Amino acid sequence: MTPGSTTGTRSSTTRSGSPPSGPEALRCRYGEREHTHRLGAPMAELASVPELAPEPPQSIPDAPESSVTSVSAQITEHDAREAEMLHDNAGDRPLAAAQRLMEELAGSLEGLDDLAPYLDRLVAAVNANIDGCDAVGVTVVMDDRPRTAAYTTAGTLEIDAVQYSVGDGPCLDAFRNGRENLVDFAGGEERWPAFMEGCDVGDVQSLLALPLESGGRRFGALNLYGYARHAFDHTDLVLVRMAAARAADALAAAVQVAGAREVAAQMEQAMASRAVIEQAKGVLMGRHSISEIVAFELLRRQSQEQNLKLRVLAAQLVAEARSSRSEAL
């Protein structure tokens, strides 16, 4: 295996399916179930920083609704073979993890509003089901600008921000070149000198970045962070490939129906909502003495149980906390 790389570079595969039944419908399959994706309303996002340095950017053109094509989100034949190999070589545990991950990522997008919650659910599911994974983030590139569209731990945002600032690093390289990058920060990484010089990785020792590719286009990268050296193995890679395919298909669906500019605009508008979500996580962490990841999961579950948008619930929690502090004075 080449140092700093995974057990092979994932080829640029195209997942295709049947044409949609209408201009606003996009049919996707998750395992054995079919779901219709109707996309067209707003979305949420997170951290955005300066434009990428001009190095073969993967520009994603807008697509008129009349040219929408279907994107399949079903497990590819390659992934199915890999999962069976995991079962043969390592027993039931990896296969059970794959099944659990796919169940957690199943669902349908009824509008562009659903994209950000889906990506939030995806990073939480990956974080929970990948051994050695301590944090997960999704880098999305629209209009040649990278943004962190979902994440589990705010501590990894600095790693993202440095890459976006210098225009290089493992996540951006995965996006630009379709490479699967495995990084050992303690091992003298030399591939991205500007990134390594400007980045304080903190407790992160390992990073795994996979391209988000669907329909022959790349939309960003799925990034996993580990606090131990050599945190990720081949079993993890197979599972992450499955998750990356789901994220890519969801982004492809949004871009194909709403257009890249609309998706990018909605991501920009949602930055403020991310700030209040961070505040709400802080409230829960202080109130219950829990970690950031547990706080976000609690917030996410409450939003589902109460049928409230995450940012609305977060704003309510922050307002209640401020009111309680005022009354205590």
Short mmCIF file of C-alpha atoms in Angstrom, two decimals:
data_model
loop_
_atom_site.label_atom_id
_atom_site.label_comp_id
_atom_site.label_asym_id
_atom_site.label_seq_id
_atom_site.Cartn_x
_atom_site.Cartn_y
_atom_site.Cartn_z
CA MET A 1 0.00 0.00 0.00
CA THR A 2 1.35 3.43 -0.90
CA PRO A 3 2.15 5.53 2.19
CA GLY A 4 -0.56 8.03 2.93
CA SER A 5 -3.08 6.39 0.63
CA THR A 6 -5.83 3.88 1.20
CA THR A 7 -5.82 0.36 -0.16
CA GLY A 8 -6.64 1.69 -3.58
CA THR A 9 -7.95 4.78 -5.26
CA ARG A 10 -11.66 4.65 -5.80
CA SER A 11 -12.45 4.86 -9.47
CA SER A 12 -14.82 7.49 -10.75
CA THR A 13 -17.99 5.42 -10.93
CA THR A 14 -21.34 6.65 -12.11
CA ARG A 15 -24.50 5.50 -10.37
CA SER A 16 -27.44 5.81 -12.71
CA GLY A 17 -31.08 4.83 -12.55
CA SER A 18 -34.41 5.26 -14.31
CA PRO A 19 -35.58 8.70 -15.50
CA PRO A 20 -37.79 10.60 -13.03
CA SER A 21 -41.52 10.68 -13.43
CA GLY A 22 -41.66 14.49 -13.57
CA PRO A 23 -39.47 17.59 -13.62
CA GLU A 24 -39.54 17.91 -9.83
CA ALA A 25 -39.23 14.23 -8.99
CA LEU A 26 -36.03 12.31 -8.49
CA ARG A 27 -36.21 8.65 -7.58
CA CYS A 28 -33.52 7.19 -5.37
CA ARG A 29 -33.16 3.74 -3.88
CA TYR A 30 -31.76 2.94 -0.46
CA GLY A 31 -31.16 -0.80 -0.25
CA GLU A 32 -34.45 -2.41 -1.28
CA ARG A 33 -36.63 0.68 -0.73
CA GLU A 34 -37.45 3.43 -3.20
CA HIS A 35 -37.98 7.07 -2.31
CA THR A 36 -38.97 10.02 -4.45
CA HIS A 37 -36.89 13.16 -4.04
CA ARG A 38 -38.67 16.43 -4.69
CA LEU A 39 -36.22 19.25 -4.19
CA GLY A 40 -36.80 22.93 -4.36
CA ALA A 41 -36.98 24.84 -1.03
CA PRO A 42 -34.08 26.20 1.34
CA MET A 43 -31.16 24.37 3.06
CA ALA A 44 -28.78 24.65 6.02
CA GLU A 45 -24.98 24.63 6.19
CA LEU A 46 -22.11 25.76 8.28
CA ALA A 47 -18.63 27.23 7.92
CA SER A 48 -17.58 29.14 4.81
CA VAL A 49 -14.24 30.77 4.04
CA PRO A 50 -12.36 32.46 1.16
CA GLU A 51 -12.38 31.20 -2.39
CA LEU A 52 -10.17 28.32 -3.50
CA ALA A 53 -6.86 28.98 -5.15
CA PRO A 54 -7.29 28.50 -8.92
CA GLU A 55 -6.18 24.91 -9.36
CA PRO A 56 -8.36 22.78 -11.70
CA PRO A 57 -11.61 23.59 -9.87
CA GLN A 58 -14.51 21.20 -10.26
CA SER A 59 -17.15 23.72 -11.31
CA ILE A 60 -20.67 22.36 -11.13
CA PRO A 61 -22.96 24.05 -13.67
CA ASP A 62 -26.60 24.68 -13.02
CA ALA A 63 -28.96 22.14 -14.54
CA PRO A 64 -32.38 23.18 -15.82
CA GLU A 65 -35.29 21.22 -14.39
CA SER A 66 -36.10 19.88 -17.84
CA SER A 67 -32.74 18.06 -17.94
CA VAL A 68 -32.96 16.39 -14.53
CA THR A 69 -31.82 12.78 -14.58
CA SER A 70 -32.16 10.20 -11.87
CA VAL A 71 -29.33 9.35 -9.49
CA SER A 72 -29.36 5.97 -7.81
CA ALA A 73 -28.46 5.80 -4.13
CA GLN A 74 -28.57 2.03 -3.90
CA ILE A 75 -25.61 -0.02 -2.73
CA THR A 76 -23.36 -0.51 -5.74
CA GLU A 77 -22.35 -3.99 -6.86
CA HIS A 78 -18.79 -3.16 -5.81
CA ASP A 79 -19.92 -2.15 -2.31
CA ALA A 80 -22.03 -5.29 -2.03
CA ARG A 81 -19.06 -7.47 -2.95
CA GLU A 82 -16.88 -5.58 -0.47
CA ALA A 83 -19.48 -6.06 2.28
CA GLU A 84 -19.61 -9.80 1.58
CA MET A 85 -15.81 -9.93 1.74
CA LEU A 86 -15.94 -8.18 5.10
CA HIS A 87 -18.38 -10.81 6.31
CA ASP A 88 -16.20 -13.65 5.01
CA ASN A 89 -12.98 -12.26 6.45
CA ALA A 90 -14.08 -10.66 9.70
CA GLY A 91 -17.36 -12.25 10.72
CA ASP A 92 -20.71 -10.64 11.37
CA ARG A 93 -19.64 -7.41 13.07
CA PRO A 94 -18.57 -5.39 9.98
CA LEU A 95 -21.56 -6.60 8.00
CA ALA A 96 -23.88 -5.63 10.86
CA ALA A 97 -22.25 -2.20 10.95
CA ALA A 98 -22.84 -1.81 7.21
CA GLN A 99 -26.49 -2.78 7.55
CA ARG A 100 -26.97 -0.45 10.51
CA LEU A 101 -25.32 2.43 8.68
CA MET A 102 -27.46 1.95 5.58
CA GLU A 103 -30.63 1.83 7.69
CA GLU A 104 -29.70 5.08 9.40
CA LEU A 105 -28.98 6.76 6.06
CA ALA A 106 -32.22 5.61 4.42
CA GLY A 107 -34.89 8.21 3.79
CA SER A 108 -36.22 10.72 1.32
CA LEU A 109 -35.65 14.40 0.63
CA GLU A 110 -38.92 16.25 0.16
CA GLY A 111 -37.25 19.60 -0.51
CA LEU A 112 -33.98 21.48 -0.37
CA ASP A 113 -34.78 22.15 3.28
CA ASP A 114 -34.15 18.46 3.95
CA LEU A 115 -30.61 18.38 2.59
CA ALA A 116 -28.81 19.89 5.59
CA PRO A 117 -30.65 17.74 8.16
CA TYR A 118 -29.82 14.70 6.03
CA LEU A 119 -26.12 15.59 5.99
CA ASP A 120 -26.27 16.17 9.77
CA ARG A 121 -27.80 12.73 10.17
CA LEU A 122 -25.17 11.24 7.89
CA VAL A 123 -22.17 12.57 9.82
CA ALA A 124 -23.74 11.42 13.10
CA ALA A 125 -24.34 7.93 11.68
CA VAL A 126 -20.80 7.64 10.32
CA ASN A 127 -19.36 8.82 13.62
CA ALA A 128 -21.40 6.22 15.52
CA ASN A 129 -20.69 3.26 13.25
CA ILE A 130 -17.02 3.61 12.27
CA ASP A 131 -14.54 2.24 14.79
CA GLY A 132 -11.75 4.69 15.52
CA CYS A 133 -13.73 7.69 14.26
CA ASP A 134 -13.96 10.61 16.68
CA ALA A 135 -15.35 13.32 14.40
CA VAL A 136 -16.87 13.64 10.93
CA GLY A 137 -17.37 16.53 8.53
CA VAL A 138 -18.68 17.11 5.02
CA THR A 139 -16.93 19.58 2.72
CA VAL A 140 -19.17 20.81 -0.09
CA VAL A 141 -17.82 22.86 -3.00
CA MET A 142 -20.30 25.05 -4.86
CA ASP A 143 -19.41 27.93 -7.21
CA ASP A 144 -15.74 26.95 -6.65
CA ARG A 145 -16.00 27.76 -2.92
CA PRO A 146 -15.61 25.12 -0.19
CA ARG A 147 -17.88 25.10 2.84
CA THR A 148 -18.23 22.72 5.76
CA ALA A 149 -21.85 21.67 5.29
CA ALA A 150 -22.13 19.33 8.29
CA TYR A 151 -19.92 18.29 11.19
CA THR A 152 -20.03 16.53 14.54
CA THR A 153 -17.32 18.41 16.43
CA ALA A 154 -16.52 22.11 16.11
CA GLY A 155 -12.89 21.38 16.96
CA THR A 156 -12.26 20.08 13.44
CA LEU A 157 -13.46 23.30 11.79
CA GLU A 158 -9.99 24.84 12.09
CA ILE A 159 -8.56 21.99 10.04
CA ASP A 160 -11.17 22.70 7.38
CA ALA A 161 -10.68 26.47 7.53
CA VAL A 162 -6.92 26.22 6.98
CA GLN A 163 -7.45 24.07 3.89
CA TYR A 164 -10.01 26.50 2.50
CA SER A 165 -7.70 29.44 3.19
CA VAL A 166 -4.55 28.02 1.56
CA GLY A 167 -6.54 26.22 -1.15
CA ASP A 168 -5.01 22.81 -0.50
CA GLY A 169 -5.11 19.85 1.84
CA PRO A 170 -6.40 16.27 2.03
CA CYS A 171 -10.11 17.14 1.79
CA LEU A 172 -9.73 19.53 -1.14
CA ASP A 173 -7.38 17.09 -2.86
CA ALA A 174 -10.01 14.36 -2.51
CA PHE A 175 -12.53 16.70 -4.15
CA ARG A 176 -10.30 17.92 -6.96
CA ASN A 177 -8.61 14.68 -7.91
CA GLY A 178 -11.06 12.00 -6.75
CA ARG A 179 -8.47 10.51 -4.41
CA GLU A 180 -9.02 8.73 -1.11
CA ASN A 181 -6.54 10.34 1.27
CA LEU A 182 -5.42 8.72 4.50
CA VAL A 183 -3.32 11.05 6.65
CA ASP A 184 -1.12 10.23 9.65
CA PHE A 185 -0.36 13.65 11.14
CA ALA A 186 2.32 12.27 13.45
CA GLY A 187 4.10 10.54 10.58
CA GLY A 188 5.60 13.57 8.86
CA GLU A 189 2.96 14.25 6.21
CA GLU A 190 4.60 16.00 3.21
CA ARG A 191 1.92 16.14 0.51
CA TRP A 192 0.37 19.50 1.48
CA PRO A 193 3.13 21.66 3.01
CA ALA A 194 1.12 24.92 3.17
CA PHE A 195 -1.73 23.15 4.92
CA MET A 196 0.56 21.34 7.36
CA GLU A 197 2.45 24.52 8.18
CA GLY A 198 -0.68 26.53 8.93
CA CYS A 199 -2.75 23.89 10.70
CA ASP A 200 -2.91 23.07 14.39
CA VAL A 201 -4.57 19.65 14.34
CA GLY A 202 -4.93 19.49 18.12
CA ASP A 203 -5.83 15.97 19.25
CA VAL A 204 -6.42 14.71 15.71
CA GLN A 205 -3.86 12.09 14.67
CA SER A 206 -5.61 10.50 11.68
CA LEU A 207 -7.71 11.86 8.83
CA LEU A 208 -9.55 9.99 6.09
CA ALA A 209 -10.99 12.04 3.21
CA LEU A 210 -13.10 10.50 0.44
CA PRO A 211 -14.50 12.30 -2.61
CA LEU A 212 -18.25 12.83 -2.92
CA GLU A 213 -18.97 11.74 -6.47
CA SER A 214 -22.22 11.00 -8.25
CA GLY A 215 -23.17 10.97 -11.90
CA GLY A 216 -19.61 11.73 -12.98
CA ARG A 217 -19.42 14.93 -10.88
CA ARG A 218 -17.64 15.61 -7.63
CA PHE A 219 -19.33 17.76 -5.02
CA GLY A 220 -16.86 17.76 -2.11
CA ALA A 221 -15.45 15.30 0.40
CA LEU A 222 -16.48 13.21 3.40
CA ASN A 223 -13.88 13.68 6.13
CA LEU A 224 -13.26 11.45 9.15
CA TYR A 225 -10.99 12.39 12.06
CA GLY A 226 -9.43 10.07 14.64
CA TYR A 227 -7.63 10.89 17.87
CA ALA A 228 -5.45 7.77 17.55
CA ARG A 229 -2.77 7.02 15.00
CA HIS A 230 -3.74 4.59 12.23
CA ALA A 231 -7.36 4.94 13.32
CA PHE A 232 -8.90 3.66 10.08
CA ASP A 233 -8.57 0.31 8.32
CA HIS A 234 -9.97 -1.36 5.20
CA THR A 235 -13.22 -2.27 6.94
CA ASP A 236 -13.77 1.38 7.81
CA LEU A 237 -12.95 2.41 4.25
CA VAL A 238 -15.65 0.16 2.79
CA LEU A 239 -18.28 1.57 5.15
CA VAL A 240 -17.21 5.16 4.51
CA ARG A 241 -17.44 4.61 0.75
CA MET A 242 -21.08 3.63 1.20
CA ALA A 243 -21.79 6.75 3.25
CA ALA A 244 -19.94 8.97 0.79
CA ALA A 245 -22.09 7.59 -2.02
CA ARG A 246 -25.26 8.57 -0.10
CA ALA A 247 -24.01 12.09 0.57
CA ALA A 248 -22.97 12.55 -3.05
CA ASP A 249 -26.33 11.35 -4.34
CA ALA A 250 -28.19 13.75 -2.05
CA LEU A 251 -26.06 16.67 -3.23
CA ALA A 252 -26.43 15.61 -6.86
CA ALA A 253 -30.20 15.55 -6.47
CA ALA A 254 -30.22 19.06 -5.02
CA VAL A 255 -27.97 20.48 -7.72
CA GLN A 256 -29.78 18.78 -10.58
CA VAL A 257 -33.16 20.14 -9.55
CA ALA A 258 -32.38 23.47 -7.86
CA GLY A 259 -29.04 24.32 -9.51
CA ALA A 260 -25.63 24.81 -7.94
CA ARG A 261 -26.09 28.55 -7.42
CA GLU A 262 -29.34 28.07 -5.53
CA VAL A 263 -27.79 25.41 -3.31
CA ALA A 264 -24.78 27.65 -2.65
CA ALA A 265 -27.04 30.62 -1.86
CA GLN A 266 -29.06 28.59 0.62
CA MET A 267 -25.86 27.40 2.29
CA GLU A 268 -24.74 31.00 2.76
CA GLN A 269 -28.10 31.99 4.23
CA ALA A 270 -27.94 29.16 6.73
CA MET A 271 -24.64 30.23 8.34
CA ALA A 272 -26.49 32.23 11.00
CA SER A 273 -28.55 29.20 11.98
CA ARG A 274 -25.35 27.23 12.57
CA ALA A 275 -24.21 29.85 15.06
CA VAL A 276 -27.34 29.44 17.18
CA ILE A 277 -27.03 25.65 16.99
CA GLU A 278 -23.51 25.94 18.40
CA GLN A 279 -24.88 28.11 21.23
CA ALA A 280 -27.60 25.56 21.96
CA LYS A 281 -25.03 22.77 22.09
CA GLY A 282 -23.10 24.83 24.63
CA VAL A 283 -26.25 25.23 26.74
CA LEU A 284 -26.84 21.47 26.76
CA MET A 285 -23.19 20.70 27.48
CA GLY A 286 -23.22 23.00 30.51
CA ARG A 287 -26.63 21.88 31.72
CA HIS A 288 -26.01 18.13 31.52
CA SER A 289 -22.18 17.90 31.66
CA ILE A 290 -22.08 16.07 28.33
CA SER A 291 -19.74 16.14 25.35
CA GLU A 292 -20.28 18.19 22.22
CA ILE A 293 -21.18 15.11 20.19
CA VAL A 294 -23.74 13.93 22.75
CA ALA A 295 -25.19 17.44 22.95
CA PHE A 296 -25.69 17.58 19.20
CA GLU A 297 -27.28 14.12 19.14
CA LEU A 298 -29.65 15.16 21.95
CA LEU A 299 -30.54 18.32 20.06
CA ARG A 300 -31.12 16.39 16.84
CA ARG A 301 -33.35 13.81 18.51
CA GLN A 302 -35.41 16.47 20.26
CA SER A 303 -35.94 18.27 16.96
CA GLN A 304 -37.25 15.05 15.42
CA GLU A 305 -39.48 14.18 18.37
CA GLN A 306 -40.95 17.68 18.51
CA ASN A 307 -41.12 17.99 14.71
CA LEU A 308 -39.19 21.26 14.83
CA LYS A 309 -36.38 22.42 12.58
CA LEU A 310 -33.04 22.11 14.33
CA ARG A 311 -32.35 25.84 14.17
CA VAL A 312 -35.81 26.67 15.61
CA LEU A 313 -35.32 24.32 18.57
CA ALA A 314 -31.80 25.68 19.08
CA ALA A 315 -33.09 29.26 19.15
CA GLN A 316 -35.71 28.28 21.73
CA LEU A 317 -33.10 26.66 23.99
CA VAL A 318 -30.80 29.67 23.76
CA ALA A 319 -33.67 32.06 24.49
CA GLU A 320 -34.75 29.99 27.51
CA ALA A 321 -31.19 29.91 28.83
CA ARG A 322 -30.87 33.68 28.50
CA SER A 323 -34.23 34.19 30.22
CA SER A 324 -33.19 31.93 33.11
CA ARG A 325 -29.94 33.84 33.57
CA SER A 326 -31.79 37.17 33.56
CA GLU A 327 -34.24 35.95 36.20
CA ALA A 328 -31.36 34.73 38.36
CA LEU A 329 -29.76 38.19 38.45
#
